CSV table of C-alpha atoms and ligand atoms in Angstrom, one decimal:
chain,number,residue,atom,x,y,z
L,21,MET,CA,0.1,-0.1,0.0
L,22,ALA,CA,1.6,3.5,-0.5
L,23,LYS,CA,2.7,5.5,2.0
L,24,ASP,CA,0.3,8.4,2.2
L,25,LYS,CA,-0.1,9.8,5.7
L,26,LEU,CA,1.9,11.8,8.0
L,27,ILE,CA,1.6,11.8,12.5
L,28,GLY,CA,2.3,15.3,13.8
L,29,VAL,CA,2.9,14.7,17.8
L,30,ASP,CA,3.4,18.3,19.7
L,31,LEU,CA,4.8,17.4,22.9
L,32,GLY,CA,3.7,20.4,25.9
L,33,GLY,CA,4.1,20.3,29.7
L,34,THR,CA,0.5,20.0,29.8
L,35,THR,CA,-1.0,18.4,26.7
L,36,ILE,CA,0.2,16.5,24.1
L,37,LYS,CA,-1.3,17.2,20.7
L,38,PHE,CA,-1.6,14.3,17.6
L,39,ALA,CA,-2.6,14.7,14.6
L,40,ILE,CA,-2.8,12.8,11.2
L,41,LEU,CA,-2.2,14.7,7.9
L,42,THR,CA,-1.6,14.3,4.0
L,43,GLN,CA,1.5,14.8,2.8
L,44,ASP,CA,0.2,17.8,1.8
L,45,GLY,CA,0.0,19.1,5.0
L,46,GLU,CA,-3.8,18.8,5.8
L,47,ILE,CA,-4.9,18.2,9.0
L,48,GLN,CA,-7.4,15.1,8.6
L,49,GLN,CA,-7.4,13.7,12.2
L,50,LYS,CA,-6.3,15.6,15.4
L,51,TRP,CA,-6.9,14.8,19.3
L,52,SER,CA,-4.6,15.7,22.4
L,53,ILE,CA,-4.1,13.9,25.5
L,54,ARG,CA,-2.9,15.4,28.8
L,55,THR,CA,0.7,15.8,29.6
L,56,ASN,CA,1.8,12.5,32.8
L,57,ILE,CA,4.8,14.1,34.1
L,58,LEU,CA,4.5,11.5,37.9
L,59,ASP,CA,7.1,9.5,38.1
L,60,GLU,CA,9.6,11.9,36.8
L,61,GLY,CA,8.0,11.7,33.2
L,62,SER,CA,8.1,8.1,32.7
L,63,HIS,CA,4.6,7.9,31.5
L,64,ILE,CA,4.6,9.8,28.8
L,65,VAL,CA,6.5,8.3,25.9
L,66,PRO,CA,4.3,4.9,26.5
L,67,ASP,CA,1.2,7.5,26.7
L,68,ILE,CA,2.4,8.8,23.2
L,69,ILE,CA,2.8,5.1,22.2
L,70,ASP,CA,-0.3,3.6,22.9
L,71,SER,CA,-2.3,7.1,21.7
L,72,ILE,CA,-0.8,6.4,18.4
L,73,ASN,CA,-1.4,2.6,18.3
L,74,HIS,CA,-5.2,3.0,19.7
L,75,HIS,CA,-6.5,6.0,17.0
L,76,LEU,CA,-4.4,4.0,13.6
L,77,ASP,CA,-6.6,0.9,15.6
L,78,LEU,CA,-10.2,3.7,15.9
L,79,PHE,CA,-9.6,5.2,12.9
L,80,GLN,CA,-8.5,1.9,10.9
L,81,LEU,CA,-5.5,3.2,9.3
L,82,SER,CA,-2.5,0.4,8.9
L,83,THR,CA,0.4,1.5,9.9
L,84,ASP,CA,1.9,0.7,5.9
L,85,ARG,CA,0.2,3.9,4.8
L,86,ILE,CA,2.0,6.1,7.8
L,87,ILE,CA,5.2,7.8,5.9
L,88,GLY,CA,7.0,8.9,9.5
L,89,ILE,CA,5.9,10.5,13.0
L,90,GLY,CA,7.2,13.6,13.9
L,91,MET,CA,7.6,15.1,17.2
L,92,GLY,CA,8.2,18.5,18.3
L,93,THR,CA,9.6,18.4,22.6
L,94,PRO,CA,10.7,20.5,25.0
L,95,GLY,CA,14.5,20.1,25.7
L,96,THR,CA,17.8,19.9,24.1
L,97,VAL,CA,17.4,17.3,20.7
L,98,ASP,CA,20.6,14.9,20.2
L,99,PHE,CA,19.4,14.9,16.3
L,100,ASP,CA,21.9,11.5,15.6
L,101,ASN,CA,21.0,9.2,18.7
L,102,GLY,CA,17.1,10.8,18.8
L,103,THR,CA,17.8,11.2,22.4
L,104,VAL,CA,16.0,14.7,25.0
L,105,ARG,CA,17.7,15.7,27.9
L,106,ALA,CA,16.8,19.3,29.9
L,107,ALA,CA,13.4,18.8,29.2
L,108,TYR,CA,12.6,20.3,33.1
L,109,ASN,CA,8.8,20.7,32.6
L,110,LEU,CA,8.4,17.3,31.4
L,111,ASN,CA,10.4,16.3,34.7
L,112,TRP,CA,12.7,14.6,32.5
L,113,SER,CA,16.5,14.7,34.3
L,114,GLY,CA,18.6,12.8,32.4
L,115,VAL,CA,18.8,11.5,29.3
L,116,GLN,CA,15.9,10.1,27.3
L,117,GLU,CA,15.7,7.7,24.9
L,118,VAL,CA,12.5,9.0,23.0
L,119,ARG,CA,13.0,7.7,19.6
L,120,ALA,CA,14.3,4.2,19.9
L,121,GLN,CA,11.0,3.8,22.2
L,122,ILE,CA,8.8,4.9,20.0
L,123,GLU,CA,10.0,3.2,17.2
L,124,ALA,CA,10.2,0.0,18.8
L,125,GLY,CA,6.5,0.9,20.8
L,126,THR,CA,4.5,1.8,17.1
L,127,GLY,CA,7.1,0.2,14.4
L,128,LEU,CA,7.1,3.8,12.7
L,129,PRO,CA,10.1,6.2,12.5
L,130,LEU,CA,10.3,8.7,14.4
L,131,THR,CA,11.7,12.6,13.6
L,132,LEU,CA,12.4,14.7,16.4
L,133,ASP,CA,13.0,18.7,17.1
L,134,ASN,CA,12.2,21.3,19.6
L,135,ASP,CA,8.8,22.4,19.8
L,136,ALA,CA,9.9,26.3,19.1
L,137,ASN,CA,11.5,24.8,15.7
L,138,CYS,CA,8.2,22.3,14.4
L,139,ALA,CA,5.8,25.4,14.9
L,140,ALA,CA,8.3,27.9,12.7
L,141,LEU,CA,8.1,24.8,10.1
L,142,GLY,CA,4.8,24.6,10.7
L,143,GLU,CA,3.9,28.2,10.3
L,144,GLN,CA,6.5,28.5,6.9
L,145,TRP,CA,4.7,25.6,5.5
L,146,LYS,CA,0.9,25.9,5.9
L,147,GLY,CA,0.6,29.4,7.6
L,148,ALA,CA,1.7,33.1,7.6
L,149,GLY,CA,4.9,32.0,5.8
L,150,ASP,CA,2.8,30.6,3.1
L,151,ASN,CA,5.5,28.2,2.1
L,152,GLU,CA,8.0,30.7,1.1
L,153,PRO,CA,11.5,29.5,1.5
L,154,ASP,CA,13.3,31.8,4.0
L,155,VAL,CA,11.2,32.3,7.2
L,156,ASP,CA,11.9,33.1,11.1
L,157,PHE,CA,9.1,32.6,13.6
L,158,ILE,CA,9.3,34.5,16.9
L,159,THR,CA,6.9,32.7,20.1
L,160,LEU,CA,6.2,35.1,22.7
L,161,GLY,CA,4.8,32.9,25.7
L,162,THR,CA,5.7,32.3,28.9
L,163,GLY,CA,9.3,32.8,27.4
L,164,VAL,CA,10.4,33.8,24.1
L,165,GLY,CA,11.1,31.1,21.3
L,166,GLY,CA,12.4,31.1,17.6
L,167,GLY,CA,13.2,29.1,14.6
L,168,LEU,CA,14.6,29.6,11.5
L,169,VAL,CA,13.8,28.2,8.1
L,170,MET,CA,16.6,28.9,5.3
L,171,ASN,CA,15.7,27.2,1.5
L,172,GLY,CA,12.8,25.2,3.3
L,173,LYS,CA,15.0,23.9,5.8
L,174,LEU,CA,15.1,24.4,9.9
L,175,VAL,CA,18.8,25.4,10.7
L,176,HIS,CA,20.2,23.6,13.7
L,177,GLY,CA,23.3,25.5,14.1
L,178,ALA,CA,26.8,23.6,15.4
L,179,ALA,CA,25.2,22.2,18.7
L,180,GLY,CA,21.4,22.7,18.1
L,181,SER,CA,20.7,26.8,19.3
L,182,ALA,CA,20.5,28.3,16.2
L,183,GLY,CA,16.8,30.6,16.7
L,184,GLU,CA,17.4,30.8,20.1
L,185,ILE,CA,16.2,34.6,19.9
L,186,GLY,CA,15.2,34.8,23.6
L,187,HIS,CA,18.0,35.1,24.3
L,188,VAL,CA,19.4,38.1,22.0
L,189,VAL,CA,20.9,40.3,24.2
L,190,VAL,CA,18.4,43.5,23.7
L,191,GLU,CA,19.3,45.9,26.6
L,192,PRO,CA,23.5,45.2,27.6
L,193,ASP,CA,23.1,45.0,31.6
L,194,GLY,CA,19.2,44.4,31.9
L,195,TYR,CA,17.0,42.6,33.3
L,196,GLN,CA,18.5,39.0,34.4
L,197,CYS,CA,17.7,36.3,32.7
L,198,THR,CA,16.9,32.9,33.5
L,199,CYS,CA,19.9,32.1,30.9
L,200,GLY,CA,22.3,33.4,33.2
L,201,ASN,CA,23.1,36.3,30.9
L,202,LYS,CA,21.8,39.9,31.8
L,203,GLY,CA,19.3,41.9,29.0
L,204,CYS,CA,18.1,39.0,27.2
L,205,LEU,CA,14.9,39.6,25.0
L,206,GLU,CA,13.0,36.9,26.9
L,207,GLN,CA,13.1,39.6,29.8
L,208,TYR,CA,11.2,42.4,27.8
L,209,ALA,CA,9.0,40.2,25.3
L,210,SER,CA,7.4,37.0,27.4
L,211,ALA,CA,4.6,37.2,29.1
L,212,THR,CA,6.3,37.8,32.2
L,213,GLY,CA,8.8,40.2,30.8
L,214,VAL,CA,6.0,42.5,30.1
L,215,VAL,CA,4.7,42.8,33.7
L,216,HIS,CA,8.1,43.3,34.7
L,217,LEU,CA,8.2,46.4,32.3
L,218,ALA,CA,4.6,47.2,33.5
L,219,GLN,CA,6.0,47.3,37.2
L,220,ASP,CA,9.0,49.5,36.8
L,221,ALA,CA,7.0,51.9,34.8
L,222,ALA,CA,4.9,52.0,36.9
L,223,GLU,CA,7.3,52.9,39.5
L,224,ASN,CA,9.4,55.9,38.1
L,225,TYR,CA,5.2,57.0,36.9
L,226,VAL,CA,3.8,60.2,39.4
L,227,GLY,CA,0.6,60.6,37.1
L,228,LYS,CA,-2.7,58.8,37.3
L,229,ALA,CA,-3.2,56.0,35.1
L,230,ARG,CA,-5.2,52.7,35.7
L,231,LEU,CA,-2.3,50.5,35.3
L,232,LYS,CA,-0.4,52.1,37.7
L,233,GLU,CA,-3.8,52.1,40.7
L,234,MET,CA,-3.7,48.4,39.3
L,235,ILE,CA,0.0,48.0,40.6
L,236,ASP,CA,0.2,50.1,43.6
L,237,ASN,CA,-2.9,48.6,45.2
L,238,GLY,CA,-1.2,44.6,44.1
L,239,ASP,CA,-3.6,43.2,41.8
L,240,GLU,CA,-2.7,40.9,39.8
L,241,VAL,CA,-1.5,42.3,36.2
L,242,THR,CA,-0.8,39.9,33.3
L,243,SER,CA,0.6,41.2,29.8
L,244,LYS,CA,-3.0,40.8,28.8
L,245,ILE,CA,-4.2,43.3,31.1
L,246,VAL,CA,-1.1,45.6,29.9
L,247,PHE,CA,-2.4,45.3,26.9
L,248,ASP,CA,-6.1,45.6,27.0
L,249,LEU,CA,-5.4,48.6,29.1
L,250,ALA,CA,-3.2,50.3,26.5
L,251,LYS,CA,-5.8,49.2,23.7
L,252,GLU,CA,-8.9,51.5,26.2
L,253,GLY,CA,-5.7,54.6,26.1
L,254,ASP,CA,-4.8,54.2,29.4
L,255,TYR,CA,-1.3,56.2,28.8
L,256,LEU,CA,1.2,54.0,31.3
L,257,ALA,CA,0.2,50.8,29.5
L,258,ASN,CA,0.9,52.3,25.9
L,259,GLU,CA,4.3,53.3,27.5
L,260,VAL,CA,4.7,49.6,28.2
L,261,VAL,CA,4.0,48.6,25.1
L,262,ASP,CA,5.9,51.0,23.1
L,263,GLU,CA,8.8,49.8,25.1
L,264,VAL,CA,7.9,45.9,24.7
L,265,ALA,CA,7.7,47.0,21.0
L,266,HIS,CA,11.0,48.8,20.5
L,267,TYR,CA,13.0,45.8,21.8
L,268,LEU,CA,11.5,43.5,19.7
L,269,GLY,CA,11.3,45.4,16.4
L,270,LEU,CA,15.1,45.5,17.6
L,271,ALA,CA,15.6,42.2,17.3
L,272,CYS,CA,13.7,41.4,14.4
L,273,ALA,CA,16.0,44.5,12.5
L,274,ASN,CA,19.2,42.4,13.9
L,275,LEU,CA,17.7,38.9,12.2
L,276,ALA,CA,16.8,40.1,9.6
L,277,ASN,CA,20.0,42.0,8.7
L,278,ILE,CA,21.2,38.6,9.2
L,279,ILE,CA,19.1,36.3,7.7
L,280,ASN,CA,17.2,38.3,5.3
L,281,PRO,CA,14.2,36.1,5.4
L,282,THR,CA,10.7,37.5,3.6
L,283,LYS,CA,8.8,37.3,6.5
L,284,ILE,CA,9.1,37.7,10.5
L,285,ILE,CA,6.0,35.6,12.1
L,286,ILE,CA,5.4,36.0,15.3
L,287,GLY,CA,3.4,34.0,17.6
L,288,GLY,CA,2.4,33.0,20.7
L,289,GLY,CA,0.4,34.0,23.7
L,290,VAL,CA,1.5,37.8,23.9
L,291,SER,CA,0.8,38.2,20.1
L,292,ALA,CA,-3.0,38.0,21.0
L,293,ALA,CA,-2.5,41.7,21.1
L,294,GLY,CA,-2.9,41.4,17.4
L,295,ILE,CA,-2.1,44.3,14.9
L,296,PHE,CA,-1.8,46.6,17.7
L,297,LEU,CA,0.9,45.4,19.3
L,298,LEU,CA,2.1,44.2,15.4
L,299,ASP,CA,1.8,47.9,14.0
L,300,ARG,CA,4.5,49.3,16.8
L,301,VAL,CA,7.3,46.5,16.3
L,302,ASN,CA,7.4,47.2,13.0
L,303,GLN,CA,8.1,50.8,13.9
L,304,SER,CA,10.9,50.2,15.6
L,305,PHE,CA,11.8,47.8,13.2
L,306,GLN,CA,11.2,50.2,10.2
L,307,LYS,CA,13.8,52.5,12.6
L,308,PHE,CA,16.9,49.7,13.2
L,309,ALA,CA,16.8,47.4,9.8
L,310,PHE,CA,19.4,48.1,7.0
L,311,SER,CA,17.4,49.2,4.2
L,312,THR,CA,18.1,46.0,2.1
L,313,ALA,CA,16.4,44.0,4.8
L,314,ARG,CA,13.9,46.8,5.5
L,315,GLU,CA,12.4,46.4,2.2
L,316,ALA,CA,12.3,42.7,1.9
L,317,THR,CA,11.1,41.6,5.3
L,318,THR,CA,7.5,41.8,6.7
L,319,LEU,CA,6.1,41.1,10.0
L,320,LYS,CA,3.4,38.8,9.9
L,321,LEU,CA,1.2,37.7,13.1
L,322,ALA,CA,0.8,33.4,13.1
L,323,GLU,CA,-1.9,32.1,11.6
L,324,LEU,CA,-2.3,28.6,13.1
L,325,GLY,CA,-2.4,29.1,17.1
L,326,ASN,CA,-2.1,25.6,18.5
L,327,ASP,CA,-1.5,23.8,15.3
L,328,ALA,CA,1.8,25.1,14.3
L,329,GLY,CA,3.5,22.5,16.2
L,330,ALA,CA,1.5,19.2,14.7
L,331,TYR,CA,2.2,20.6,11.1
L,332,GLY,CA,5.7,21.1,11.3
L,333,ALA,CA,6.3,17.9,13.6
L,334,ALA,CA,4.3,16.2,10.4
L,335,SER,CA,7.0,18.5,8.1
L,336,ILE,CA,10.0,17.2,10.1
L,337,ALA,CA,8.9,13.8,8.8
L,338,LEU,CA,8.4,14.2,5.4
L,339,GLN,CA,11.2,15.8,4.8
L,340,SER,CA,13.7,13.4,6.7
L,341,GLY,CA,12.5,10.8,5.2
L,342,ARG,CA,13.9,8.6,7.8
L,343,THR,CA,12.8,5.0,7.8
L,344,ILE,CA,13.3,1.7,10.0
L,345,ASP,CA,13.4,-1.0,8.0
M,419,LIG,ZN1,18.6,34.4,28.6
């Protein structure tokens, strides 16, 4: 039987998302399960295997028709050995033999990459990237991640850390980052970064603003509240959004100067602020980008939402051509 289907898996700290796609990247089935991180995350891989086998049964889909499984995972991927380490949000401490276990449990070839890279490739292939060959992706969530697609392929670099745009320094000696460095983009453009900027702005502001009142009252302030207040015209919240946009636009400009993509796609929870944020990021981008890069690169919002990772995972399975025969 001809092989004509792909399985994309997006492994996250709370949910594992699965999709069955055609070779052209059309999702035909999707489902998800909760991520059970108990017992040092030892249930995760067996749960993935059971869920794939169960659903192939349920959909009466023979493994003969599956080209391969692709999976995006947190942590650091060893591409040669198919292992994952340092995936702390999965409670995985040591090196996990993910590929060997899933291939043995399903009888299907598995290709792995990190979750941000998979989301980048998904958006490039089926989302805002319009399948153009040179597209970069930045995701703004609890952290800031990214992925670079060049000539239609993900760039990994010497140690697999290419595209870690969250740790580009945008403010020398700025906010302390979890990576040990100071002034990383992640500390200014993630959900927690936006709140940090808001707290500092409130502390140094003597005028009247709803955002300042909330912070002075000790009310819980989230990045969404900051953006919502800014949209309502709150002066201080707008100052904060301008700062976030300044840093993001600066990082995008430097990225465009080096990589020269046609598109930089911005996704993740913080990007739910939408065109309101993007317009201001674009102003900063126009200011800092070198003229050739400025003309060639368009900033866009992500289009696939939660499905980006599964699309990209399916794409790496297709691209790798891995077999286990
Ligand atoms: Zn950092």
